[in-house]
Short mmCIF file of C-alpha atoms and ligand atoms in Angstrom, two decimals:
data_model
loop_
_atom_site.label_atom_id
_atom_site.label_comp_id
_atom_site.label_asym_id
_atom_site.label_seq_id
_atom_site.Cartn_x
_atom_site.Cartn_y
_atom_site.Cartn_z
CA MET A 1156 -29.62 -25.44 -59.33
CA THR A 1157 -29.86 -22.36 -57.13
CA PHE A 1158 -29.37 -23.37 -53.54
CA THR A 1159 -30.16 -21.19 -50.53
CA LEU A 1160 -30.60 -22.06 -46.89
CA PRO A 1161 -32.95 -20.04 -44.63
CA ASP A 1162 -31.30 -17.69 -42.12
CA LEU A 1163 -29.56 -19.21 -39.13
CA GLU A 1164 -32.16 -18.12 -36.60
CA GLN A 1165 -34.97 -19.78 -38.53
CA ILE A 1166 -33.02 -23.02 -38.92
CA TYR A 1167 -32.04 -23.01 -35.26
CA MET A 1168 -35.64 -22.71 -34.17
CA GLN A 1169 -37.32 -25.06 -36.67
CA GLY A 1170 -34.76 -27.07 -38.62
CA ILE A 1171 -34.90 -27.32 -42.38
CA SER A 1172 -37.53 -29.20 -44.40
CA PRO A 1173 -37.00 -32.70 -45.84
CA GLU A 1174 -37.16 -31.15 -49.33
CA LEU A 1175 -34.26 -28.85 -48.54
CA ALA A 1176 -32.36 -31.73 -46.94
CA LYS A 1177 -32.70 -33.62 -50.24
CA GLU A 1178 -31.16 -30.63 -52.03
CA VAL A 1179 -28.24 -30.64 -49.58
CA MET A 1180 -27.64 -34.31 -50.39
CA GLN A 1181 -27.21 -33.44 -54.06
CA LEU A 1182 -24.84 -30.47 -53.75
CA ASP A 1183 -21.40 -30.56 -55.29
CA GLU A 1184 -18.44 -30.38 -52.94
CA THR A 1185 -17.65 -26.70 -53.58
CA THR A 1186 -21.19 -25.52 -52.91
CA PHE A 1187 -21.50 -27.78 -49.86
CA PHE A 1188 -18.30 -26.44 -48.31
CA ALA A 1189 -19.14 -22.82 -49.16
CA GLN A 1190 -22.82 -22.73 -48.23
CA VAL A 1191 -23.60 -25.55 -45.82
CA LEU A 1192 -20.55 -26.09 -43.63
CA PRO A 1193 -20.47 -22.53 -42.23
CA VAL A 1194 -24.16 -22.89 -41.29
CA THR A 1195 -23.86 -26.32 -39.66
CA LYS A 1196 -20.80 -25.15 -37.75
CA ALA A 1197 -22.66 -22.05 -36.53
CA LEU A 1198 -25.64 -24.18 -35.46
CA ARG A 1199 -23.41 -26.53 -33.50
CA GLU A 1200 -21.70 -23.57 -31.85
CA ARG A 1201 -25.04 -21.92 -31.12
CA ALA A 1202 -26.27 -25.04 -29.34
CA PHE A 1203 -23.08 -26.25 -27.67
CA GLY A 1204 -20.47 -23.50 -27.84
CA ASN A 1205 -16.99 -24.93 -28.27
CA GLU A 1206 -17.73 -28.09 -26.33
CA ILE A 1207 -17.46 -31.58 -27.76
CA SER A 1208 -18.73 -34.72 -25.98
CA PHE A 1209 -16.87 -37.98 -25.91
CA CYS A 1210 -18.37 -41.32 -25.08
CA SER A 1211 -16.83 -44.77 -24.82
CA ILE A 1212 -18.34 -48.21 -25.00
CA VAL A 1213 -17.55 -51.62 -23.71
CA ASN A 1214 -18.76 -54.65 -25.61
CA ALA A 1215 -19.91 -56.44 -22.48
CA LYS A 1216 -21.37 -59.46 -24.24
CA SER A 1217 -20.25 -60.43 -27.70
CA GLY A 1218 -21.38 -62.62 -30.55
CA ALA A 1219 -23.73 -65.61 -30.77
CA CYS A 1220 -26.70 -63.44 -31.65
CA ILE A 1221 -29.83 -65.05 -33.08
CA GLU A 1222 -30.81 -61.92 -35.01
CA ASP A 1223 -29.79 -61.44 -38.64
CA CYS A 1224 -28.75 -57.76 -38.95
CA SER A 1225 -26.83 -57.76 -42.24
CA PHE A 1226 -24.13 -55.36 -41.05
CA CYS A 1227 -23.28 -57.24 -37.88
CA ALA A 1228 -20.34 -59.54 -37.28
CA GLN A 1229 -22.00 -60.81 -34.10
CA SER A 1230 -24.88 -62.52 -35.84
CA ASN A 1231 -24.94 -66.33 -35.82
CA SER A 1232 -26.46 -66.14 -39.28
CA TYR A 1233 -23.10 -65.29 -40.84
CA LYS A 1234 -20.73 -68.04 -39.85
CA ALA A 1235 -17.82 -66.68 -41.82
CA ALA A 1236 -17.78 -63.43 -39.87
CA PRO A 1237 -14.98 -63.53 -37.30
CA SER A 1238 -16.20 -62.03 -34.07
CA PRO A 1239 -15.33 -62.76 -30.45
CA VAL A 1240 -17.94 -64.75 -28.54
CA TYR A 1241 -18.28 -64.39 -24.77
CA PRO A 1242 -21.13 -64.13 -22.25
CA LEU A 1243 -21.97 -61.01 -20.27
CA MET A 1244 -18.97 -59.67 -18.34
CA SER A 1245 -19.08 -59.47 -14.57
CA ALA A 1246 -20.07 -56.16 -13.01
CA GLU A 1247 -16.50 -55.80 -11.69
CA LYS A 1248 -15.01 -56.14 -15.16
CA MET A 1249 -17.40 -53.53 -16.55
CA LEU A 1250 -16.39 -51.21 -13.72
CA ALA A 1251 -12.70 -51.69 -14.58
CA LYS A 1252 -13.43 -50.83 -18.25
CA ALA A 1253 -15.34 -47.74 -17.17
CA LYS A 1254 -12.41 -46.54 -15.06
CA GLU A 1255 -10.08 -47.10 -18.01
CA ALA A 1256 -12.38 -45.04 -20.29
CA GLU A 1257 -12.45 -42.25 -17.72
CA SER A 1258 -8.65 -42.21 -17.64
CA PHE A 1259 -8.66 -41.62 -21.45
CA GLY A 1260 -10.90 -38.59 -21.05
CA GLY A 1261 -14.26 -40.26 -21.74
CA THR A 1262 -17.22 -38.55 -20.11
CA GLU A 1263 -19.92 -41.08 -20.85
CA PHE A 1264 -19.64 -44.86 -20.68
CA SER A 1265 -21.98 -47.09 -22.57
CA ILE A 1266 -22.37 -50.81 -21.92
CA VAL A 1267 -23.34 -52.69 -25.05
CA ALA A 1268 -24.50 -56.29 -25.19
CA SER A 1269 -25.10 -58.42 -28.25
CA GLY A 1270 -28.37 -60.23 -28.72
CA ARG A 1271 -32.05 -59.58 -29.15
CA GLY A 1272 -32.37 -58.49 -25.52
CA MET A 1273 -31.30 -59.28 -21.95
CA ASN A 1274 -31.92 -62.55 -20.19
CA LYS A 1275 -34.43 -61.38 -17.61
CA THR A 1276 -32.84 -62.72 -14.46
CA LYS A 1277 -29.07 -63.23 -14.27
CA GLU A 1278 -27.99 -60.82 -17.03
CA LEU A 1279 -30.26 -58.06 -15.87
CA ASP A 1280 -29.11 -58.48 -12.25
CA THR A 1281 -25.49 -58.13 -13.41
CA MET A 1282 -26.35 -55.00 -15.37
CA VAL A 1283 -28.09 -53.41 -12.41
CA ASP A 1284 -25.03 -54.19 -10.26
CA ALA A 1285 -22.62 -52.74 -12.86
CA ILE A 1286 -24.58 -49.53 -13.29
CA THR A 1287 -24.74 -49.03 -9.54
CA GLN A 1288 -20.97 -49.52 -9.12
CA ILE A 1289 -19.99 -47.29 -12.05
CA ARG A 1290 -22.20 -44.50 -10.79
CA GLU A 1291 -20.74 -44.82 -7.29
CA GLN A 1292 -17.07 -45.05 -8.29
CA THR A 1293 -16.66 -42.81 -11.37
CA ASP A 1294 -17.90 -39.47 -12.67
CA LEU A 1295 -19.02 -41.06 -15.94
CA GLU A 1296 -22.55 -40.81 -17.20
CA THR A 1297 -23.88 -44.32 -17.69
CA CYS A 1298 -25.69 -45.60 -20.70
CA ALA A 1299 -26.59 -49.06 -21.92
CA SER A 1300 -27.51 -50.66 -25.21
CA LEU A 1301 -29.05 -54.03 -24.50
CA GLY A 1302 -31.34 -54.69 -27.43
CA LEU A 1303 -35.10 -54.91 -27.46
CA MET A 1304 -36.36 -54.39 -23.91
CA GLU A 1305 -39.62 -54.72 -22.03
CA ARG A 1306 -40.90 -51.88 -19.87
CA GLU A 1307 -40.34 -53.66 -16.52
CA ASP A 1308 -36.70 -54.47 -17.38
CA LEU A 1309 -35.95 -50.92 -18.45
CA LYS A 1310 -37.56 -49.74 -15.23
CA ARG A 1311 -35.09 -51.80 -13.16
CA LEU A 1312 -32.18 -50.06 -14.93
CA LYS A 1313 -33.82 -46.69 -14.38
CA ASP A 1314 -34.24 -47.44 -10.68
CA ALA A 1315 -30.53 -48.40 -10.49
CA GLY A 1316 -29.69 -44.84 -11.56
CA MET A 1317 -29.03 -45.22 -15.26
CA ILE A 1318 -30.10 -42.12 -17.13
CA ASN A 1319 -29.40 -42.87 -20.79
CA TYR A 1320 -30.67 -45.70 -22.95
CA HIS A 1321 -29.25 -46.36 -26.38
CA HIS A 1322 -31.11 -48.18 -29.10
CA ASN A 1323 -30.67 -47.63 -32.82
CA ILE A 1324 -33.38 -47.81 -35.47
CA GLU A 1325 -30.48 -48.71 -37.84
CA THR A 1326 -31.87 -47.25 -41.09
CA ALA A 1327 -34.92 -45.78 -42.77
CA LYS A 1328 -38.17 -47.65 -42.18
CA SER A 1329 -38.52 -48.31 -45.92
CA TYR A 1330 -35.06 -49.90 -46.11
CA PHE A 1331 -35.08 -51.85 -42.83
CA PRO A 1332 -36.49 -55.14 -44.27
CA LYS A 1333 -33.49 -55.28 -46.63
CA ILE A 1334 -31.14 -55.19 -43.62
CA VAL A 1335 -32.95 -57.13 -40.88
CA THR A 1336 -35.65 -59.79 -41.19
CA SER A 1337 -35.61 -61.31 -37.69
CA HIS A 1338 -37.32 -58.33 -36.08
CA THR A 1339 -39.09 -55.22 -37.31
CA TRP A 1340 -38.35 -51.51 -37.44
CA GLU A 1341 -41.49 -51.00 -35.36
CA GLU A 1342 -40.06 -53.20 -32.58
CA GLU A 1343 -36.93 -51.02 -32.53
CA VAL A 1344 -39.04 -47.88 -32.25
CA LYS A 1345 -41.19 -49.42 -29.49
CA THR A 1346 -38.13 -50.03 -27.27
CA VAL A 1347 -37.00 -46.43 -27.82
CA SER A 1348 -40.47 -45.03 -27.10
CA THR A 1349 -40.82 -47.11 -23.92
CA ALA A 1350 -37.43 -45.91 -22.67
CA LYS A 1351 -38.45 -42.35 -23.44
CA GLU A 1352 -41.75 -42.75 -21.57
CA LEU A 1353 -39.82 -44.00 -18.54
CA GLY A 1354 -37.79 -40.80 -18.53
CA PHE A 1355 -34.48 -42.05 -19.93
CA GLN A 1356 -32.41 -39.72 -22.05
CA ILE A 1357 -32.58 -41.32 -25.45
CA CYS A 1358 -29.61 -42.04 -27.68
CA CYS A 1359 -30.92 -43.30 -31.01
CA GLY A 1360 -29.34 -43.38 -34.44
CA GLY A 1361 -28.21 -45.87 -37.03
CA ILE A 1362 -25.77 -46.85 -39.73
CA MET A 1363 -25.50 -45.24 -43.12
CA GLY A 1364 -23.86 -46.68 -46.22
CA MET A 1365 -25.74 -49.98 -46.21
CA GLY A 1366 -27.14 -49.51 -49.71
CA GLU A 1367 -29.88 -47.02 -48.85
CA SER A 1368 -30.68 -44.25 -51.35
CA LEU A 1369 -30.11 -40.53 -50.78
CA GLU A 1370 -33.87 -40.21 -50.24
CA GLN A 1371 -33.74 -42.93 -47.59
CA ARG A 1372 -30.96 -41.06 -45.77
CA VAL A 1373 -33.32 -38.11 -45.61
CA GLU A 1374 -36.23 -40.40 -44.61
CA PHE A 1375 -34.09 -41.82 -41.77
CA THR A 1376 -33.22 -38.31 -40.59
CA TYR A 1377 -36.85 -37.20 -40.32
CA GLN A 1378 -37.97 -40.48 -38.76
CA LEU A 1379 -35.36 -39.83 -36.07
CA LYS A 1380 -36.68 -36.30 -35.71
CA ASP A 1381 -40.17 -37.73 -35.10
CA ILE A 1382 -38.76 -40.05 -32.40
CA GLY A 1383 -37.07 -37.06 -30.76
CA PRO A 1384 -33.81 -38.46 -29.36
CA ASP A 1385 -31.56 -36.44 -27.04
CA SER A 1386 -28.53 -37.67 -28.93
CA ILE A 1387 -27.90 -39.39 -32.23
CA PRO A 1388 -25.03 -41.82 -32.74
CA ILE A 1389 -24.35 -41.95 -36.45
CA ASN A 1390 -22.26 -44.79 -37.82
CA PHE A 1391 -20.86 -45.27 -41.29
CA LEU A 1392 -20.69 -48.86 -42.49
CA ASN A 1393 -17.35 -50.53 -41.90
CA PRO A 1394 -18.05 -53.72 -43.87
CA ARG A 1395 -17.39 -56.87 -41.86
CA PRO A 1396 -16.02 -59.93 -43.63
CA GLY A 1397 -18.55 -62.71 -43.96
CA THR A 1398 -21.62 -60.49 -43.56
CA PRO A 1399 -23.98 -59.81 -46.49
CA LEU A 1400 -22.61 -56.25 -46.61
CA ALA A 1401 -18.97 -57.35 -46.72
CA ASP A 1402 -18.40 -55.73 -50.14
CA LYS A 1403 -20.47 -52.62 -49.64
CA HIS A 1404 -18.39 -49.47 -49.99
CA ASP A 1405 -21.02 -46.84 -50.83
CA LEU A 1406 -19.87 -43.80 -48.95
CA THR A 1407 -17.48 -41.06 -49.96
CA PRO A 1408 -16.07 -38.73 -47.30
CA LEU A 1409 -18.34 -36.00 -48.72
CA ASP A 1410 -21.40 -38.29 -48.36
CA CYS A 1411 -20.54 -38.74 -44.68
CA LEU A 1412 -20.28 -34.99 -44.10
CA LYS A 1413 -23.63 -34.49 -45.84
CA ILE A 1414 -25.28 -37.11 -43.62
CA ILE A 1415 -23.96 -35.34 -40.50
CA ALA A 1416 -25.00 -31.97 -41.95
CA ILE A 1417 -28.62 -32.88 -42.65
CA LEU A 1418 -28.96 -34.33 -39.16
CA ARG A 1419 -27.69 -31.02 -37.74
CA LEU A 1420 -29.85 -28.93 -40.11
CA ALA A 1421 -32.96 -31.02 -39.29
CA MET A 1422 -32.30 -31.16 -35.53
CA PRO A 1423 -30.16 -28.15 -34.60
CA LYS A 1424 -30.23 -28.71 -30.83
CA VAL A 1425 -29.64 -32.46 -30.64
CA GLU A 1426 -26.29 -34.04 -29.77
CA ILE A 1427 -24.81 -35.80 -32.80
CA PHE A 1428 -22.10 -38.36 -32.11
CA VAL A 1429 -20.06 -39.64 -35.02
CA CYS A 1430 -19.21 -43.23 -34.13
CA GLY A 1431 -18.23 -46.42 -35.94
CA GLY A 1432 -16.69 -46.33 -39.39
CA ARG A 1433 -15.63 -42.71 -39.25
CA GLU A 1434 -11.95 -43.43 -39.80
CA ILE A 1435 -12.35 -45.53 -42.93
CA ASN A 1436 -15.20 -43.52 -44.45
CA LEU A 1437 -14.40 -39.91 -43.57
CA LYS A 1438 -10.65 -40.37 -43.98
CA ASP A 1439 -9.02 -36.91 -44.15
CA PHE A 1440 -12.46 -35.28 -43.85
CA GLN A 1441 -12.66 -36.31 -40.19
CA LYS A 1442 -11.37 -32.87 -39.33
CA PHE A 1443 -14.51 -31.37 -40.89
CA MET A 1444 -17.03 -33.53 -39.02
CA TYR A 1445 -17.45 -30.94 -36.25
CA ASP A 1446 -18.02 -28.21 -38.84
CA ALA A 1447 -20.63 -30.46 -40.45
CA GLY A 1448 -22.46 -30.42 -37.13
CA ALA A 1449 -21.13 -33.28 -35.01
CA SER A 1450 -21.09 -32.34 -31.35
CA GLY A 1451 -19.41 -35.49 -30.13
CA THR A 1452 -17.63 -38.67 -31.01
CA MET A 1453 -16.77 -42.05 -29.60
CA LEU A 1454 -13.36 -42.57 -28.05
CA GLY A 1455 -11.41 -45.78 -28.40
CA ASN A 1456 -12.66 -49.01 -29.90
CA TYR A 1457 -16.09 -49.75 -31.35
CA LEU A 1458 -18.03 -52.97 -30.88
CA THR A 1459 -16.17 -55.26 -33.24
CA THR A 1460 -13.67 -52.91 -34.85
CA ALA A 1461 -10.72 -50.92 -33.57
CA GLY A 1462 -10.99 -47.15 -33.33
CA GLN A 1463 -8.12 -44.72 -33.57
CA ALA A 1464 -6.08 -43.93 -30.47
CA PRO A 1465 -8.02 -41.66 -28.07
CA GLN A 1466 -5.02 -39.31 -28.01
CA ASN A 1467 -5.56 -38.56 -31.73
CA ASP A 1468 -9.13 -37.45 -31.14
CA LEU A 1469 -8.15 -35.35 -28.16
CA ALA A 1470 -5.32 -33.77 -30.19
CA LEU A 1471 -7.72 -32.95 -33.05
CA ILE A 1472 -10.26 -31.21 -30.86
CA GLU A 1473 -7.47 -29.24 -29.19
CA GLU A 1474 -6.15 -28.22 -32.61
CA LEU A 1475 -9.67 -27.07 -33.56
CA GLY A 1476 -9.99 -25.03 -30.35
CA LEU A 1477 -12.71 -27.27 -28.94
CA THR A 1478 -13.17 -28.57 -25.38
CA PRO A 1479 -14.24 -32.07 -24.23
CA VAL A 1480 -17.24 -32.22 -21.88
CA ALA A 1481 -19.89 -34.64 -20.59
CA PRO A 1482 -22.67 -35.39 -23.05
CA HIS A 1483 -26.37 -34.56 -22.71
CA ARG A 1484 -25.76 -30.91 -22.09
CA LYS A 1485 -28.38 -28.23 -21.96
CA VAL A 1486 -28.40 -26.53 -25.34
CA GLY A 1487 -27.89 -22.84 -25.87
CA LYS A 1488 -24.25 -22.60 -24.78
CA GLY A 1489 -23.24 -20.53 -27.77
CA SER A 1490 -22.23 -16.95 -27.34
CA GLN A 1491 -24.87 -15.37 -29.56
CA ASN A 1492 -28.04 -14.62 -27.60
CA SER A 1493 -27.98 -18.08 -26.17
CA GLU A 1494 -30.18 -17.22 -23.23
CA ALA A 1495 -32.89 -15.84 -25.45
CA ILE A 1496 -32.74 -18.87 -27.68
CA ASP A 1497 -32.64 -21.30 -24.82
CA GLY A 1498 -35.59 -19.73 -23.11
S1 SF4 B 1340 -26.90 -55.68 -34.26
FE1 SF4 B 1340 -27.40 -56.56 -32.25
S2 SF4 B 1340 -29.31 -57.68 -32.60
FE2 SF4 B 1340 -28.41 -57.34 -34.64
S3 SF4 B 1340 -27.16 -59.19 -35.05
FE3 SF4 B 1340 -25.80 -57.67 -34.11
S4 SF4 B 1340 -25.82 -58.13 -31.92
FE4 SF4 B 1340 -27.59 -59.15 -32.85
#
């Protein structure tokens, strides 16, 4: 197969087609490293220069979820899955976690709660209080991931000063019913669209390696492109004991780099955060994830699994000559005609 990418300028302005993305997914390792990685690295540099964003999360409410997401250790549907169970933390405790994340070098702090959505009164009041305190007492950007949300509840968070809302679509629309049956892909998209309409910066991604096909990885990428998020958190399945996906080990390190690469090639100016499962799936290829197009990563622990020490991530980006910054930057920070491109 002869494989050629369009020139950098054309990709930067338009992204590549789904057909070309499918070709990227099928490349052998040598061709991928020789022909794709230099392009994805250049695109990331064109959009963000040498800057890499870090975000951190706190699992503010854990377990006991009535939904049945097959990858999730917090679902009540999978009794064998060991996962901590506790109600929503106090606003003060969330503030303490935010300060800790800031001391590790985190620039964005995301509050994540298990469950279908927030209890409208007490839980939402606590969230509004936490967001207000974190914004007043730290320099962190605040973000929350609270499940399916109604417009009026999102509006309260917006009025409290939160600027980012995170909600994943999880996987391709065509594969979603194999992963979740207790709610629909369309409900996920509706929450994201409502948050976008309210003026939130949108962080929306999913989890790869759940049994989807290569075509469905491409489908997922272009469905995200249609949604138009400001940043994409991409996770690679870290199978949780007791869940239906406990034995799923589909991804090679090269697969992970290709997933990051097609996201960057499809959406050259969007932040791409590589999050959960990167250590076990990318393994030694973690050092290539920024060349593949990642512009950020998550520091510290994930929701129900431990991440590597923040110092390791900071050491790697220093070794690569990169600089940590706050997420949700204006694109066009690269050195090559960035003003012209940005304008
Ligand atoms: S992903 Fe969220 S909604 Fe789905 S089971 Fe886990 S906590 Fe519940």
